[in-house]
């Protein structure tokens, strides 16, 4: 090749690489802008929901109620939430070990705590799951297996929650005074059931759809979820742990409410918590703040709980979740959750 052509080729290659670099920068910039926009929308949604509450609830009275909360009952709430966290890590261990070697319940428990921390500091309440998958990747677990195990772990808890919701629905409908409220809780259950069926049978879609890059991994997850039910012992243990986790979550709601003077029986909380939890999953606010408060105020009104007491209950529960997430932040800063046994130094 003559020298002039060589120089022209090198020049063209440099221009092409420069253009690709500019395109990459543009794409990165667009992704960053998108994230900022989503976070801003959720921030405004949270502020808007809290403002809507402020027009109907006496915030000063709610703060006063929070200041009078029983510390022993709040401590019991923290114990219930921490115990539920341990059961989550044990459930995740069983699910993950069915596909790849698990690093152990202790390591997974630390990663769960890290996920809890990021659930509180990231704009969405499920951002901690992405962090959990990333930490698993640091331990040498395949990213696909980590994501599938986390989603399946979530789905098992979701399944039990929907079953509890469906079982308690007739009693809840008898209590709700308005037709609009009854229609709302039925609609929430219907949407939850549709989501659950889609999760379990997504791989039954036409092949043309299953070939799509976005659908293929979800279809594999759907097959994995059904495969869990072909092992009765493991399935029973996983669903049993999910039941314990949901039960402890319901108990945490009751303990917080009791701490501020609300004495609803546990049976009422079994009806209240599933729809509140499912609605809170909607990614419309920062870490669920605002949505949980509005929904709980509305949900507790038919049970005779004053709006200020309901708001105090919701805020105190949120603060308890923040407290149990703090150790996860420390674990993440020190990388202790992904430290190998030979990296641990005795002091």
Coordinates of C-alpha atoms in Angstrom, one line a residue:
X1 CA 0.0 0.0 0.0
X2 CA 1.4 3.4 -0.9
X3 CA 2.3 5.6 2.1
X4 CA -0.4 8.2 1.2
X5 CA -3.1 5.5 1.4
X6 CA -1.6 4.3 4.7
X7 CA -1.8 7.7 6.2
X8 CA -5.4 8.1 4.8
X9 CA -6.4 4.8 6.4
X10 CA -4.9 5.8 9.8
X11 CA -6.6 9.1 9.6
X12 CA -10.0 7.6 8.8
X13 CA -9.6 5.1 11.6
X14 CA -8.8 7.9 14.0
X15 CA -11.9 9.8 12.9
X16 CA -14.0 6.7 13.3
X17 CA -12.7 6.0 16.8
X18 CA -13.3 9.6 17.7
X19 CA -16.9 9.5 16.4
X20 CA -17.5 6.3 18.4
X21 CA -16.1 7.9 21.5
X22 CA -18.4 10.9 21.0
X23 CA -21.4 8.6 20.5
X24 CA -20.5 6.7 23.7
X25 CA -20.2 9.9 25.6
X26 CA -23.6 11.0 24.3
X27 CA -25.2 7.7 25.3
X28 CA -23.7 7.9 28.8
X29 CA -24.9 11.5 29.1
X30 CA -28.4 10.5 28.1
X31 CA -28.5 7.6 30.6
X32 CA -27.3 10.0 33.3
X33 CA -30.0 12.6 32.4
X34 CA -32.6 9.8 32.4
X35 CA -31.6 8.7 35.9
X36 CA -31.6 12.3 37.1
X37 CA -35.1 12.8 35.6
X38 CA -36.5 9.6 37.2
X39 CA -35.0 10.5 40.6
X40 CA -36.4 14.1 40.3
X41 CA -39.9 12.7 39.4
X42 CA -39.8 10.4 42.4
X43 CA -38.6 13.3 44.6
X44 CA -41.5 15.5 43.4
X45 CA -43.9 12.5 43.8
X46 CA -42.8 12.0 47.4
X47 CA -43.1 15.7 48.2
X48 CA -46.5 15.9 46.5
X49 CA -47.8 12.9 48.5
X50 CA -46.5 14.4 51.8
X51 CA -48.0 17.8 50.9
X52 CA -51.4 16.1 50.2
X53 CA -51.1 14.5 53.7
X54 CA -50.2 17.8 55.2
X55 CA -53.6 19.3 54.0
X56 CA -55.5 16.6 55.8
X57 CA -53.3 15.5 58.7
X58 CA -52.0 17.5 61.7
X59 CA -48.3 16.9 61.3
X60 CA -47.6 18.5 64.7
X61 CA -49.9 16.1 66.4
X62 CA -48.3 13.2 64.5
X63 CA -44.8 14.3 65.7
X64 CA -46.2 14.5 69.3
X65 CA -47.5 11.0 69.0
X66 CA -44.1 9.8 67.7
X67 CA -42.4 11.4 70.7
X68 CA -44.6 9.4 73.1
X69 CA -43.9 6.0 71.4
X70 CA -43.0 3.1 73.6
X71 CA -39.3 2.4 73.3
X72 CA -39.5 -1.3 74.3
X73 CA -42.1 -1.9 71.6
X74 CA -40.0 -0.1 69.0
X75 CA -37.0 -2.3 70.1
X76 CA -39.3 -5.4 69.7
X77 CA -40.0 -4.1 66.2
X78 CA -36.3 -4.0 65.3
X79 CA -35.9 -7.5 66.6
X80 CA -38.8 -8.7 64.4
X81 CA -37.4 -7.0 61.3
X82 CA -33.9 -8.3 62.0
X83 CA -35.3 -11.9 62.5
X84 CA -37.1 -11.5 59.2
X85 CA -33.9 -10.5 57.5
X86 CA -32.2 -13.7 58.7
X87 CA -35.0 -15.8 57.3
X88 CA -34.7 -13.9 54.0
X89 CA -31.0 -14.8 53.8
X90 CA -31.7 -18.4 54.6
X91 CA -34.4 -18.6 51.9
X92 CA -32.0 -17.0 49.4
X93 CA -29.3 -19.5 50.3
X94 CA -31.7 -22.4 49.5
X95 CA -32.7 -20.9 46.2
X96 CA -29.2 -19.9 45.1
X97 CA -27.7 -23.3 46.1
X98 CA -30.1 -25.1 43.8
X99 CA -28.3 -23.5 40.8
X100 CA -24.8 -22.7 41.9
X101 CA -22.6 -23.1 45.1
X102 CA -23.8 -20.7 47.7
X103 CA -21.2 -18.7 49.7
X104 CA -23.2 -19.5 52.9
X105 CA -26.0 -18.1 54.9
X106 CA -23.7 -15.8 56.9
X107 CA -22.2 -14.1 53.8
X108 CA -25.6 -13.8 52.2
X109 CA -27.0 -12.2 55.4
X110 CA -24.4 -9.5 55.1
X111 CA -25.2 -8.9 51.5
X112 CA -28.9 -8.7 52.4
X113 CA -28.0 -6.0 54.9
X114 CA -26.2 -4.1 52.2
X115 CA -29.2 -4.4 50.0
X116 CA -31.4 -3.0 52.8
X117 CA -29.1 0.0 53.1
X118 CA -29.3 0.8 49.4
X119 CA -33.1 0.3 49.5
X120 CA -33.2 3.3 51.7
X121 CA -30.6 5.5 49.9
X122 CA -31.5 4.8 46.3
X123 CA -34.5 6.3 44.6
X124 CA -36.3 3.0 44.2
X125 CA -37.1 0.4 46.9
X126 CA -35.7 -2.4 44.8
X127 CA -32.4 -0.8 44.0
X128 CA -30.9 -2.9 46.8
X129 CA -31.6 -6.0 44.7
X130 CA -29.3 -4.7 42.0
X131 CA -26.6 -4.1 44.6
X132 CA -27.1 -7.6 46.0
X133 CA -26.5 -9.1 42.5
X134 CA -23.4 -6.9 42.1
X135 CA -22.0 -8.1 45.4
X136 CA -22.6 -11.7 44.4
X137 CA -20.7 -11.0 41.2
X138 CA -17.7 -9.8 43.4
X139 CA -17.8 -13.2 45.1
X140 CA -17.5 -15.0 41.7
X141 CA -21.1 -16.0 41.4
X142 CA -22.4 -15.6 37.8
X143 CA -24.5 -12.5 37.3
X144 CA -27.3 -14.4 35.7
X145 CA -27.6 -16.9 38.5
X146 CA -27.4 -14.1 41.1
X147 CA -30.2 -12.1 39.5
X148 CA -32.4 -15.2 39.0
X149 CA -32.0 -16.2 42.6
X150 CA -32.8 -12.7 43.9
X151 CA -35.8 -12.4 41.7
X152 CA -37.0 -15.9 42.7
X153 CA -36.4 -15.0 46.3
X154 CA -38.6 -11.9 45.9
X155 CA -41.2 -13.9 44.0
X156 CA -41.6 -16.5 46.8
X157 CA -42.3 -13.7 49.4
X158 CA -44.6 -12.1 46.9
X159 CA -46.5 -15.4 46.4
X160 CA -47.2 -15.8 50.1
X161 CA -48.2 -12.2 50.4
X162 CA -50.7 -12.6 47.6
X163 CA -52.1 -15.8 49.2
X164 CA -52.5 -14.0 52.6
X165 CA -54.2 -11.1 50.8
X166 CA -56.6 -13.4 48.9
X167 CA -57.5 -15.3 52.1
X168 CA -58.2 -12.2 54.1
X169 CA -60.1 -10.3 51.3
X170 CA -63.6 -11.4 52.3
X171 CA -63.2 -10.1 55.8
X172 CA -61.6 -6.9 54.5
X173 CA -64.5 -6.3 52.1
X174 CA -67.0 -6.6 55.0
X175 CA -65.2 -3.8 56.9
X176 CA -64.6 -1.3 54.1
X177 CA -67.6 1.1 54.0
X178 CA -67.4 2.5 50.5
X179 CA -67.9 0.8 47.2
X180 CA -64.8 2.6 45.8
X181 CA -62.6 1.3 48.5
X182 CA -63.8 -2.3 48.0
X183 CA -63.3 -2.0 44.3
X184 CA -59.8 -0.6 44.9
X185 CA -58.7 -3.6 47.1
X186 CA -60.1 -6.1 44.6
X187 CA -58.3 -4.3 41.8
X188 CA -55.0 -4.4 43.7
X189 CA -55.4 -8.1 44.2
X190 CA -56.3 -8.7 40.6
X191 CA -53.2 -6.8 39.4
X192 CA -51.0 -8.8 41.9
X193 CA -52.5 -12.1 40.6
X194 CA -51.9 -11.1 37.0
X195 CA -48.3 -10.2 37.8
X196 CA -47.8 -13.6 39.6
X197 CA -49.2 -15.6 36.7
X198 CA -47.1 -13.6 34.2
X199 CA -44.0 -14.5 36.3
X200 CA -44.8 -18.2 36.4
X201 CA -45.8 -18.7 32.8
X202 CA -43.9 -16.1 30.8
X203 CA -42.0 -18.8 28.9
X204 CA -45.3 -20.0 27.4
X205 CA -45.4 -17.0 25.1
X206 CA -45.0 -17.5 21.3
X207 CA -41.4 -18.3 20.2
X208 CA -41.1 -15.1 18.2
X209 CA -41.5 -13.1 21.5
X210 CA -39.3 -15.4 23.5
X211 CA -36.4 -14.7 21.1
X212 CA -36.3 -11.1 22.1
X213 CA -33.2 -10.3 24.1
X214 CA -35.3 -8.7 26.9
X215 CA -37.7 -11.6 27.2
X216 CA -35.3 -14.6 27.0
X217 CA -33.8 -14.2 30.5
X218 CA -37.2 -13.6 32.0
X219 CA -38.5 -16.7 30.4
X220 CA -35.6 -18.7 31.9
X221 CA -36.5 -17.2 35.3
X222 CA -40.1 -18.4 34.7
X223 CA -38.9 -21.9 34.1
X224 CA -36.6 -21.8 37.1
X225 CA -39.5 -20.7 39.3
X226 CA -41.6 -23.7 38.2
X227 CA -38.7 -26.0 38.7
X228 CA -38.6 -25.1 42.4
X229 CA -42.1 -26.6 42.8
X230 CA -40.8 -29.9 41.4
X231 CA -38.8 -30.4 44.6
X232 CA -41.4 -30.6 47.4
X233 CA -39.0 -30.5 50.3
X234 CA -37.1 -27.4 49.1
X235 CA -40.3 -25.7 47.9
X236 CA -42.0 -26.3 51.3
X237 CA -39.0 -25.0 53.2
X238 CA -38.7 -21.9 51.0
X239 CA -42.4 -21.1 51.2
X240 CA -42.3 -21.8 55.0
X241 CA -39.5 -19.2 55.4
X242 CA -41.5 -16.8 53.2
X243 CA -44.5 -17.3 55.5
X244 CA -42.4 -16.6 58.6
X245 CA -41.0 -13.5 56.9
X246 CA -44.4 -12.1 56.0
X247 CA -45.6 -13.0 59.5
X248 CA -42.8 -11.0 61.1
X249 CA -43.4 -8.1 58.8
X250 CA -47.1 -8.0 59.9
X251 CA -46.0 -8.3 63.5
X252 CA -43.6 -5.3 63.0
X253 CA -46.5 -3.2 61.8
X254 CA -48.6 -4.2 64.8
X255 CA -45.7 -3.5 67.3
X256 CA -45.1 0.0 65.9
X257 CA -48.8 0.8 66.0
X258 CA -49.0 -0.5 69.6
X259 CA -46.1 1.7 70.5
X260 CA -48.2 4.8 69.6
X261 CA -51.4 3.7 71.3
X262 CA -53.2 1.8 68.5
X263 CA -54.5 -1.5 69.7
X264 CA -55.8 -3.2 66.6
X265 CA -55.8 -7.0 66.9
X266 CA -53.3 -9.0 64.8
X267 CA -56.1 -10.3 62.6
X268 CA -56.8 -6.7 61.4
X269 CA -53.1 -6.2 60.5
X270 CA -53.2 -9.5 58.5
X271 CA -55.9 -7.8 56.4
X272 CA -54.1 -4.4 56.2
X273 CA -50.4 -5.2 55.6
X274 CA -50.7 -7.1 52.3
X275 CA -52.4 -4.4 50.2
X276 CA -50.2 -1.7 51.8
X277 CA -47.1 -3.6 51.0
X278 CA -48.1 -4.4 47.4
X279 CA -49.0 -0.7 46.7
X280 CA -45.8 0.4 48.2
X281 CA -43.9 -1.7 45.6
X282 CA -44.9 0.9 42.9
X283 CA -41.7 2.8 41.9
X284 CA -43.3 6.2 42.2
X285 CA -41.5 7.7 45.2
X286 CA -38.1 7.7 47.0
X287 CA -37.7 4.4 48.7
X288 CA -41.4 4.1 49.2
X289 CA -41.7 7.2 51.4
X290 CA -44.9 9.1 50.9
X291 CA -46.7 6.1 49.3
X292 CA -46.6 4.1 52.5
X293 CA -47.8 7.0 54.6
X294 CA -50.7 7.9 52.3
X295 CA -51.8 4.3 51.9
X296 CA -51.6 3.5 55.6
X297 CA -53.5 6.6 56.6
X298 CA -56.3 5.6 54.1
X299 CA -56.2 1.9 55.0
X300 CA -56.4 2.4 58.8
X301 CA -59.3 4.9 58.6
X302 CA -62.0 2.2 58.3
X303 CA -60.6 0.6 61.4
X304 CA -61.1 3.7 63.4
X305 CA -57.4 4.7 63.6
X306 CA -56.9 8.5 63.6
X307 CA -54.9 9.8 60.6
X308 CA -52.2 11.3 62.9
X309 CA -51.7 7.9 64.6
X310 CA -51.6 6.1 61.2
X311 CA -49.0 8.6 60.0
X312 CA -46.9 8.3 63.1
X313 CA -47.0 4.5 62.7
X314 CA -45.8 4.7 59.1
X315 CA -43.0 7.1 59.8
X316 CA -41.7 5.1 62.8
X317 CA -41.8 1.9 60.7
X318 CA -39.8 3.7 58.0
X319 CA -37.3 4.9 60.6
X320 CA -36.9 1.3 61.9
X321 CA -36.2 0.1 58.4
X322 CA -33.5 2.9 58.1
X323 CA -32.0 1.8 61.4
X324 CA -31.6 -1.9 60.4
X325 CA -30.2 -0.7 57.0
X326 CA -27.3 1.2 58.7
X327 CA -25.2 -1.9 59.4
X328 CA -25.4 -2.6 55.6
X329 CA -23.8 0.7 54.9
X330 CA -20.9 -0.1 57.2
X331 CA -20.5 -3.5 55.6
X332 CA -20.4 -2.0 52.2
X333 CA -17.9 0.6 53.1
X334 CA -15.5 -2.0 54.6
X335 CA -16.3 -4.7 51.9
X336 CA -16.7 -7.1 54.8
X337 CA -19.7 -8.7 53.0
X338 CA -17.5 -9.8 50.1
X339 CA -14.3 -10.5 52.1
X340 CA -12.9 -14.0 51.7
X341 CA -12.3 -16.0 54.8
X342 CA -8.5 -15.6 54.4
X343 CA -9.0 -11.8 54.1
X344 CA -10.5 -11.5 57.5
X345 CA -7.9 -10.4 60.0
X346 CA -8.3 -11.2 63.7
X347 CA -7.9 -8.3 66.1

